[in-house]
CSV table of C-alpha atoms in Angstrom, one decimal:
chain,number,residue,atom,x,y,z
O,1,MET,CA,5.3,-4.9,-28.4
O,2,GLU,CA,1.7,-6.1,-28.5
O,3,PHE,CA,0.1,-7.3,-25.3
O,4,PHE,CA,-3.3,-8.1,-24.0
O,5,ALA,CA,-4.5,-8.5,-20.4
O,6,THR,CA,-7.5,-10.2,-18.8
O,7,THR,CA,-9.7,-8.8,-16.1
O,8,SER,CA,-13.2,-9.3,-14.6
O,9,PRO,CA,-15.9,-8.4,-17.1
O,10,GLY,CA,-17.2,-5.0,-16.4
O,11,LEU,CA,-13.8,-3.5,-15.4
O,12,GLU,CA,-12.3,-3.1,-18.8
O,13,ASP,CA,-12.4,0.7,-18.9
O,14,LEU,CA,-10.8,1.0,-15.5
O,15,VAL,CA,-8.0,-1.4,-16.6
O,16,CYS,CA,-7.4,0.8,-19.6
O,17,GLY,CA,-7.0,3.8,-17.4
O,18,GLU,CA,-4.6,2.0,-15.0
O,19,ILE,CA,-2.4,0.8,-17.9
O,20,LYS,CA,-2.3,4.4,-19.3
O,21,LYS,CA,-1.4,5.7,-15.8
O,22,LEU,CA,1.4,3.2,-15.2
O,23,THR,CA,2.9,3.1,-18.7
O,24,GLY,CA,1.9,6.3,-20.4
O,25,GLY,CA,0.4,4.3,-23.3
O,26,SER,CA,-3.2,3.7,-24.3
O,27,ALA,CA,-5.2,0.5,-24.2
O,28,VAL,CA,-8.2,-0.7,-26.1
O,29,PRO,CA,-11.0,-2.4,-24.2
O,30,ASP,CA,-12.4,-5.7,-25.2
O,31,VAL,CA,-14.7,-8.3,-23.5
O,32,ALA,CA,-13.0,-9.3,-20.2
O,33,LYS,CA,-9.6,-8.1,-21.6
O,34,VAL,CA,-7.8,-5.1,-23.0
O,35,PHE,CA,-5.2,-4.8,-25.8
O,36,PHE,CA,-2.2,-2.5,-25.6
O,37,GLN,CA,1.3,-1.8,-26.8
O,38,THR,CA,4.2,-1.0,-24.5
O,39,ASP,CA,7.9,-1.5,-23.9
O,40,ILE,CA,9.0,-4.9,-22.6
O,41,LYS,CA,10.3,-3.2,-19.4
O,42,ASN,CA,6.7,-2.2,-18.6
O,43,LEU,CA,5.8,-5.8,-18.5
O,44,TYR,CA,7.7,-6.0,-15.2
O,45,LEU,CA,6.2,-2.8,-14.0
O,46,LEU,CA,2.6,-3.9,-14.7
O,47,HIS,CA,3.1,-7.3,-12.9
O,48,LEU,CA,4.2,-5.5,-9.8
O,49,LYS,CA,2.0,-2.4,-9.7
O,50,ALA,CA,-1.2,-3.1,-11.7
O,51,SER,CA,-4.0,-3.7,-9.3
O,52,MET,CA,-6.9,-4.8,-11.5
O,53,LEU,CA,-5.3,-7.1,-14.1
O,54,HIS,CA,-5.5,-10.9,-13.9
O,55,LYS,CA,-3.1,-12.1,-16.6
O,56,ILE,CA,-0.9,-10.4,-19.2
O,57,PHE,CA,-0.1,-12.1,-22.5
O,58,ILE,CA,2.3,-11.3,-25.3
O,59,ALA,CA,0.0,-11.0,-28.4
O,60,LEU,CA,1.5,-13.3,-31.1
O,61,CYS,CA,-1.4,-13.3,-33.5
O,62,ARG,CA,-4.9,-11.8,-33.9
O,63,GLU,CA,-6.7,-12.7,-37.1
O,64,HIS,CA,-10.0,-13.9,-38.5
O,65,PHE,CA,-10.4,-17.5,-39.7
O,66,THR,CA,-12.9,-19.7,-41.4
O,67,LYS,CA,-11.9,-23.3,-40.6
O,68,LEU,CA,-9.7,-25.3,-38.2
O,69,GLU,CA,-6.9,-25.6,-40.8
O,70,ASP,CA,-6.6,-21.8,-40.7
O,71,LEU,CA,-5.6,-22.0,-37.1
O,72,TYR,CA,-2.7,-24.2,-37.9
O,73,ARG,CA,-1.5,-21.9,-40.7
O,74,LEU,CA,-1.7,-18.8,-38.5
O,75,ALA,CA,0.0,-20.4,-35.6
O,76,ARG,CA,2.8,-21.9,-37.7
O,77,SER,CA,3.6,-18.5,-39.2
O,78,VAL,CA,4.7,-17.2,-35.8
O,79,ASP,CA,8.3,-17.2,-34.7
O,80,TYR,CA,8.6,-18.7,-31.2
O,81,GLY,CA,12.4,-18.7,-31.0
O,82,TRP,CA,12.7,-15.5,-29.0
O,83,ILE,CA,10.3,-16.8,-26.4
O,84,ILE,CA,11.0,-20.5,-26.0
O,85,ASP,CA,14.5,-22.0,-25.5
O,86,LYS,CA,15.3,-25.3,-27.2
O,87,GLU,CA,15.5,-27.1,-23.9
O,88,GLN,CA,12.1,-25.8,-22.6
O,89,SER,CA,8.7,-27.5,-22.7
O,90,PHE,CA,5.4,-25.9,-23.6
O,91,ALA,CA,1.7,-26.5,-23.5
O,92,VAL,CA,-1.3,-24.9,-25.3
O,93,ARG,CA,-4.3,-23.8,-23.2
O,94,SER,CA,-7.4,-23.2,-25.4
O,95,GLU,CA,-10.6,-21.3,-24.9
O,96,ARG,CA,-13.5,-21.5,-27.4
O,97,ILE,CA,-16.4,-19.1,-27.5
O,98,GLY,CA,-19.2,-19.4,-30.1
O,99,VAL,CA,-20.5,-22.2,-32.3
O,100,HIS,CA,-17.9,-24.3,-34.2
O,101,ASP,CA,-17.6,-27.8,-35.7
O,102,PHE,CA,-14.5,-28.5,-33.6
O,103,THR,CA,-13.7,-28.5,-29.8
O,104,SER,CA,-11.2,-26.7,-27.6
O,105,MET,CA,-9.2,-29.9,-27.6
O,106,ASP,CA,-9.0,-29.7,-31.4
O,107,VAL,CA,-7.7,-26.2,-31.1
O,108,SER,CA,-5.0,-27.2,-28.6
O,109,ARG,CA,-3.9,-30.1,-30.8
O,110,VAL,CA,-3.7,-28.1,-34.0
O,111,VAL,CA,-2.0,-25.1,-32.5
O,112,GLY,CA,0.4,-27.3,-30.5
O,113,GLN,CA,1.4,-29.1,-33.7
O,114,ALA,CA,1.9,-25.8,-35.5
O,115,VAL,CA,4.2,-24.6,-32.7
O,116,ILE,CA,6.3,-27.7,-32.9
O,117,ASP,CA,6.5,-27.6,-36.7
O,118,SER,CA,7.3,-23.9,-36.8
O,119,TYR,CA,10.1,-24.2,-34.2
O,120,GLN,CA,11.6,-27.4,-35.8
O,121,GLU,CA,11.7,-25.7,-39.3
O,122,ALA,CA,13.4,-22.6,-37.9
O,123,TYR,CA,15.7,-24.0,-35.3
O,124,LYS,CA,16.1,-27.7,-36.2
O,125,THR,CA,14.8,-28.8,-32.7
O,126,ARG,CA,11.5,-30.5,-31.7
O,127,LEU,CA,10.1,-28.8,-28.7
O,128,LYS,CA,8.9,-30.9,-25.7
O,129,VAL,CA,5.3,-30.9,-24.6
O,130,ASN,CA,4.4,-30.9,-20.9
O,131,LEU,CA,0.7,-30.6,-20.3
O,132,ASP,CA,1.1,-30.5,-16.5
O,133,GLU,CA,3.9,-28.1,-15.7
O,134,PRO,CA,5.2,-26.5,-18.9
O,135,ASP,CA,8.0,-23.9,-18.9
O,136,VAL,CA,6.0,-21.8,-21.4
O,137,GLU,CA,2.2,-21.6,-21.6
O,138,ILE,CA,0.6,-20.6,-24.9
O,139,TYR,CA,-3.0,-19.4,-24.9
O,140,ALA,CA,-5.2,-19.9,-27.9
O,141,LEU,CA,-8.6,-18.1,-27.9
O,142,VAL,CA,-11.2,-18.9,-30.6
O,143,ARG,CA,-14.0,-16.4,-30.4
O,144,ASP,CA,-16.6,-16.8,-33.2
O,145,ASP,CA,-14.4,-16.2,-36.3
O,146,GLU,CA,-11.5,-14.5,-34.4
O,147,PHE,CA,-8.3,-16.3,-33.4
O,148,VAL,CA,-6.1,-14.8,-30.7
O,149,LEU,CA,-2.7,-16.4,-29.8
O,150,GLY,CA,-0.6,-15.3,-26.9
O,151,VAL,CA,2.0,-16.3,-24.4
O,152,ASN,CA,1.1,-16.2,-20.7
O,153,THR,CA,3.7,-14.0,-19.0
O,154,THR,CA,1.9,-14.1,-15.6
O,155,GLY,CA,1.3,-17.7,-14.6
O,156,ARG,CA,-1.5,-17.8,-12.0
O,157,SER,CA,-3.8,-14.9,-11.9
O,158,LEU,CA,-2.6,-11.6,-10.3
O,159,HIS,CA,-5.7,-11.6,-8.1
O,160,LYS,CA,-3.8,-14.2,-6.1
O,161,ARG,CA,-1.7,-11.6,-4.3
O,162,GLY,CA,-0.1,-14.1,-1.9
O,163,TYR,CA,-1.5,-12.6,1.4
O,164,LYS,CA,-4.6,-14.6,1.9
O,165,VAL,CA,-3.7,-17.0,4.7
O,166,TYR,CA,-7.3,-16.8,5.8
O,167,GLU,CA,-9.9,-17.4,3.1
O,168,HIS,CA,-13.3,-15.9,3.9
O,169,PRO,CA,-16.2,-18.0,2.5
O,170,ALA,CA,-17.5,-15.1,0.5
O,171,ALA,CA,-14.2,-13.4,-0.3
O,172,LEU,CA,-13.9,-10.6,-2.8
O,173,LYS,CA,-11.2,-10.7,-5.5
O,174,PRO,CA,-8.5,-8.2,-4.7
O,175,THR,CA,-8.7,-6.9,-8.3
O,176,ILE,CA,-12.4,-6.1,-7.9
O,177,ALA,CA,-11.7,-4.5,-4.4
O,178,SER,CA,-9.1,-2.3,-6.1
O,179,ALA,CA,-11.5,-1.3,-8.8
O,180,MET,CA,-14.1,-0.4,-6.2
O,181,LEU,CA,-11.5,1.9,-4.5
O,182,GLU,CA,-10.8,3.5,-7.9
O,183,ILE,CA,-14.5,4.1,-8.4
O,184,ALA,CA,-14.7,5.6,-4.9
O,185,GLY,CA,-11.8,8.0,-5.7
O,186,TRP,CA,-9.6,6.6,-3.0
O,187,PRO,CA,-7.1,7.6,-1.8
O,188,SER,CA,-8.5,11.0,-1.1
O,189,GLY,CA,-10.4,12.5,1.8
O,190,GLU,CA,-9.6,11.7,5.4
O,191,SER,CA,-10.6,8.1,6.1
O,192,LEU,CA,-11.9,4.8,4.6
O,193,ILE,CA,-13.9,2.1,6.3
O,194,ASP,CA,-15.1,-1.3,5.3
O,195,PRO,CA,-17.7,-2.0,7.9
O,196,MET,CA,-18.2,-5.7,6.9
O,197,CYS,CA,-14.6,-6.4,6.1
O,198,GLY,CA,-14.5,-10.2,6.4
O,199,GLY,CA,-11.0,-11.3,5.4
O,200,ALA,CA,-10.0,-7.6,5.0
O,201,THR,CA,-9.4,-7.6,1.3
O,202,ILE,CA,-10.7,-4.0,0.8
O,203,PRO,CA,-8.7,-2.4,3.7
O,204,ILE,CA,-5.6,-4.2,2.6
O,205,GLU,CA,-6.0,-3.0,-1.0
O,206,ALA,CA,-6.7,0.5,0.4
O,207,ALA,CA,-3.5,0.3,2.4
O,208,PHE,CA,-1.5,-0.6,-0.7
O,209,LYS,CA,-2.9,2.4,-2.5
O,210,ALA,CA,-2.4,4.8,0.4
O,211,TYR,CA,1.2,3.8,1.0
O,212,ASN,CA,2.1,3.2,-2.6
O,213,ILE,CA,2.9,-0.5,-2.0
O,214,PRO,CA,3.0,-2.6,-5.2
O,215,PRO,CA,0.0,-5.0,-4.8
O,216,ASN,CA,1.9,-7.9,-6.1
O,217,HIS,CA,5.1,-7.3,-4.0
O,218,LEU,CA,4.8,-10.8,-2.4
O,219,ARG,CA,4.7,-12.6,-5.7
O,220,ARG,CA,7.9,-14.3,-6.9
O,221,ASP,CA,6.4,-16.8,-9.4
O,222,PHE,CA,5.7,-14.8,-12.5
O,223,ALA,CA,5.7,-16.9,-15.7
O,224,PHE,CA,7.9,-14.3,-17.5
O,225,LEU,CA,10.8,-15.4,-15.3
O,226,LYS,CA,11.1,-18.5,-17.5
O,227,LEU,CA,10.7,-16.8,-20.9
O,228,LYS,CA,13.8,-16.6,-23.1
O,229,PHE,CA,13.8,-12.8,-23.4
O,230,PHE,CA,13.6,-12.3,-19.6
O,231,SER,CA,16.3,-10.0,-18.1
O,232,LYS,CA,16.8,-10.7,-14.4
O,233,GLU,CA,18.9,-7.5,-14.1
O,234,GLU,CA,16.2,-5.3,-15.6
O,235,PHE,CA,13.4,-6.9,-13.4
O,236,GLU,CA,15.4,-6.6,-10.2
O,237,GLU,CA,16.3,-3.0,-11.0
O,238,MET,CA,12.6,-2.2,-11.6
O,239,ARG,CA,11.5,-4.1,-8.5
O,240,GLU,CA,14.0,-2.2,-6.3
O,241,LYS,CA,13.0,1.1,-7.8
O,242,ILE,CA,9.3,0.5,-7.1
O,243,LEU,CA,9.9,-0.7,-3.5
O,244,SER,CA,12.0,2.4,-2.8
O,245,GLN,CA,8.9,4.5,-3.5
O,246,VAL,CA,6.8,2.9,-0.7
O,247,LYS,CA,5.7,5.5,1.8
O,248,THR,CA,6.7,5.1,5.4
O,249,ASP,CA,4.0,7.4,6.8
O,250,CYS,CA,0.5,8.5,5.7
O,251,SER,CA,-2.1,10.7,7.3
O,252,LEU,CA,-5.0,8.7,5.8
O,253,LYS,CA,-7.0,6.5,8.2
O,254,ILE,CA,-8.1,3.0,7.2
O,255,PHE,CA,-10.6,1.0,9.2
O,256,GLY,CA,-11.8,-2.6,9.0
O,257,MET,CA,-14.9,-3.5,11.0
O,258,GLU,CA,-16.4,-7.0,11.3
O,259,LYS,CA,-19.2,-8.4,13.3
O,260,TYR,CA,-17.8,-11.9,13.7
O,261,ALA,CA,-14.6,-12.4,15.7
O,262,HIS,CA,-13.2,-15.3,13.7
O,263,HIS,CA,-13.5,-13.3,10.4
O,264,LEU,CA,-11.9,-10.3,12.1
O,265,GLN,CA,-9.0,-12.4,13.3
O,266,GLY,CA,-8.7,-13.9,9.8
O,267,GLY,CA,-8.6,-10.4,8.3
O,268,MET,CA,-5.9,-9.3,10.7
O,269,ARG,CA,-3.9,-12.4,9.7
O,270,ASN,CA,-4.2,-11.5,6.1
O,271,ALA,CA,-3.2,-7.9,6.8
O,272,GLU,CA,-0.1,-9.1,8.7
O,273,LYS,CA,0.9,-11.3,5.8
O,274,ALA,CA,0.5,-8.3,3.5
O,275,ASP,CA,2.7,-6.2,5.7
O,276,VAL,CA,0.0,-3.6,6.4
O,277,LEU,CA,-1.4,-4.7,9.8
O,278,LYS,CA,0.1,-1.7,11.5
O,279,VAL,CA,-1.7,0.8,9.2
O,280,ILE,CA,-5.2,-0.7,9.5
O,281,LYS,CA,-7.4,-0.1,12.6
O,282,PHE,CA,-9.5,-3.3,13.1
O,283,ILE,CA,-12.8,-3.0,15.1
O,284,LYS,CA,-15.3,-5.6,16.2
O,285,GLY,CA,-18.7,-4.2,15.4
O,286,ASP,CA,-22.0,-4.5,13.7
O,287,ALA,CA,-22.4,-2.3,10.5
O,288,THR,CA,-26.1,-1.6,11.3
O,289,ILE,CA,-25.3,-0.1,14.7
O,290,GLN,CA,-24.1,3.5,14.6
O,291,ASP,CA,-22.3,3.4,17.9
O,292,ASN,CA,-20.0,0.6,16.7
O,293,TYR,CA,-18.4,2.9,14.1
O,294,PRO,CA,-15.2,4.8,14.9
O,295,LYS,CA,-15.6,8.4,16.1
O,296,GLU,CA,-14.0,9.8,13.0
O,297,ILE,CA,-15.0,11.8,9.9
O,298,LEU,CA,-15.8,8.9,7.5
O,299,THR,CA,-15.4,10.2,4.0
O,300,HIS,CA,-15.3,6.8,2.1
O,301,ILE,CA,-17.2,3.6,2.8
O,302,VAL,CA,-16.2,0.7,0.5
O,303,VAL,CA,-17.9,-2.6,1.2
O,304,ASN,CA,-18.8,-6.1,0.0
O,305,PRO,CA,-21.8,-7.0,2.1
O,306,PRO,CA,-23.6,-10.4,2.2
O,307,TYR,CA,-25.7,-11.2,-0.9
O,308,GLY,CA,-28.0,-13.6,0.9
O,309,ILE,CA,-26.4,-16.6,-0.7
O,310,ARG,CA,-24.4,-17.7,2.4
O,311,MET,CA,-26.5,-15.8,5.0
O,312,VAL,CA,-27.8,-17.9,8.0
O,313,PRO,CA,-30.7,-18.3,7.7
O,314,ARG,CA,-30.6,-17.8,3.9
O,315,GLY,CA,-32.8,-15.2,2.4
O,316,SER,CA,-33.1,-11.7,1.2
O,317,PRO,CA,-30.4,-9.3,2.5
O,318,LYS,CA,-32.7,-6.3,2.1
O,319,GLY,CA,-33.2,-5.9,5.9
O,320,LEU,CA,-29.4,-5.8,6.4
O,321,TYR,CA,-29.0,-3.2,3.6
O,322,VAL,CA,-31.7,-1.0,5.1
O,323,GLY,CA,-30.2,-1.1,8.6
O,324,PHE,CA,-26.7,-0.5,7.2
O,325,ILE,CA,-27.8,2.5,5.1
O,326,LYS,CA,-29.7,4.0,8.1
O,327,ALA,CA,-26.5,3.7,10.2
O,328,LEU,CA,-24.4,5.3,7.5
O,329,LYS,CA,-26.7,8.3,7.2
O,330,LYS,CA,-25.9,9.0,10.8
O,331,VAL,CA,-22.1,8.4,10.9
O,332,ALA,CA,-20.9,9.3,7.4
O,333,GLN,CA,-23.0,12.3,6.3
O,334,ASN,CA,-21.8,13.6,2.9
O,335,GLY,CA,-19.5,10.5,2.5
O,336,THR,CA,-19.1,8.4,-0.6
O,337,LEU,CA,-20.4,4.8,-0.5
O,338,VAL,CA,-19.2,2.1,-3.0
O,339,LEU,CA,-20.8,-1.2,-2.6
O,340,ILE,CA,-20.9,-4.5,-4.6
O,341,SER,CA,-23.8,-6.9,-4.4
O,342,GLY,CA,-25.0,-9.9,-6.3
O,343,ALA,CA,-28.5,-9.2,-4.8
O,344,TYR,CA,-28.4,-5.8,-6.5
O,345,LYS,CA,-32.2,-5.5,-6.8
O,346,ARG,CA,-32.5,-5.8,-3.0
O,347,PHE,CA,-29.9,-3.0,-2.6
O,348,GLU,CA,-31.8,-0.8,-5.1
O,349,GLU,CA,-35.0,-1.4,-3.1
O,350,ALA,CA,-33.2,-0.6,0.2
O,351,ALA,CA,-31.6,2.5,-1.2
O,352,SER,CA,-35.0,3.8,-2.5
O,353,GLU,CA,-36.7,3.1,0.8
O,354,CYS,CA,-34.0,5.0,2.7
O,355,GLY,CA,-33.7,7.9,0.3
O,356,LEU,CA,-30.1,7.0,-0.7
O,357,GLU,CA,-29.3,8.3,-4.2
O,358,ILE,CA,-27.4,6.0,-6.5
O,359,ALA,CA,-25.0,8.1,-8.6
O,360,GLU,CA,-23.4,5.2,-10.6
O,361,ALA,CA,-23.9,1.5,-11.2
O,362,ARG,CA,-22.0,-1.0,-13.3
O,363,ILE,CA,-22.5,-4.7,-13.9
O,364,VAL,CA,-19.4,-6.8,-13.1
O,365,PHE,CA,-18.8,-10.6,-13.0
O,366,HIS,CA,-17.3,-11.9,-9.8
O,367,GLY,CA,-16.4,-15.3,-11.1
O,368,ASP,CA,-19.7,-16.7,-12.5
O,369,LEU,CA,-21.8,-14.4,-10.3
O,370,VAL,CA,-23.4,-11.3,-11.9
O,371,ALA,CA,-23.1,-8.4,-9.5
O,372,LYS,CA,-23.4,-4.6,-9.5
O,373,ILE,CA,-21.0,-2.0,-8.1
O,374,PHE,CA,-22.9,1.0,-6.8
O,375,LYS,CA,-21.5,4.5,-6.1
O,376,CYS,CA,-23.7,6.6,-3.8
O,377,ARG,CA,-23.6,9.9,-2.1
O,378,ILE,CA,-24.7,9.5,1.5
């Protein structure tokens, strides 16, 4: 079957690699999404084990068009009977990118009518529309002259893992944290530390990888559970198989260090909810002070430091970055640093000033914020 999945812009190649690793099939990168083919059983697998995806859609149509009426024709040509039951409701969520003589609301209206007409003609039943809480959500993307139609099999984004009982004011998306761990080459080496761990997103995602815990194991609200083709037996079988592969012991050491006690407590609460509190060593400490670091061989440092946006007082975080790099050079010699920053020019200045070589850098979008992920050799 044809699918496409969304992700944070800038991570598309990593998502393709993850899909290939989990399913054995290839994926083609696009802007903020990837397209791929796989067996329907792998839909269940990806929802449980994929760590960098946001939403997965069944691809119903991908064609070029010239006018609004073409969208009706293309959407009406699709068979919806194997996805939507006669008693179920649906809604169309539209996204429009580019210059057009119609709005996103026009797209939703035209596509919605096409779905109703197609289903009524094929199955002699008029589907119900529920814009607030539909059983089935159809996604219509109009991007310049391209039309992509899909069915949301995920529901709310997979970056909402279900373990964040404490929300840090500058929290990192777990999907981006997982991508940073992938860039760092974790799990490998002896230890990992996030020395500005905040709500502990990075240590929690690291624990998931080290112990082979499916990152979405707390989720029970996947949208595919309501789709007509869904097999509860196949899904539960897959879920039990994946959970049986969780490791009970691991030699890798994971540390979360945080300067502020209330953030540290919040991170511990998140780790407890994620069922990984016992495998993360939490430390109260300042990332710029070398004596606060654990007396261990630190091979990987993965961190989401302040960007200056919410710093008190507000301003450039360059001084923080310089102090942090100097401390790392003393406690993590020959280690790998992966860092994300929205103030990436300030980090580049700090790295240059401290003689830290940047081996890789990629632009990513954390919501509406443009950031860079850096990989450095300490």
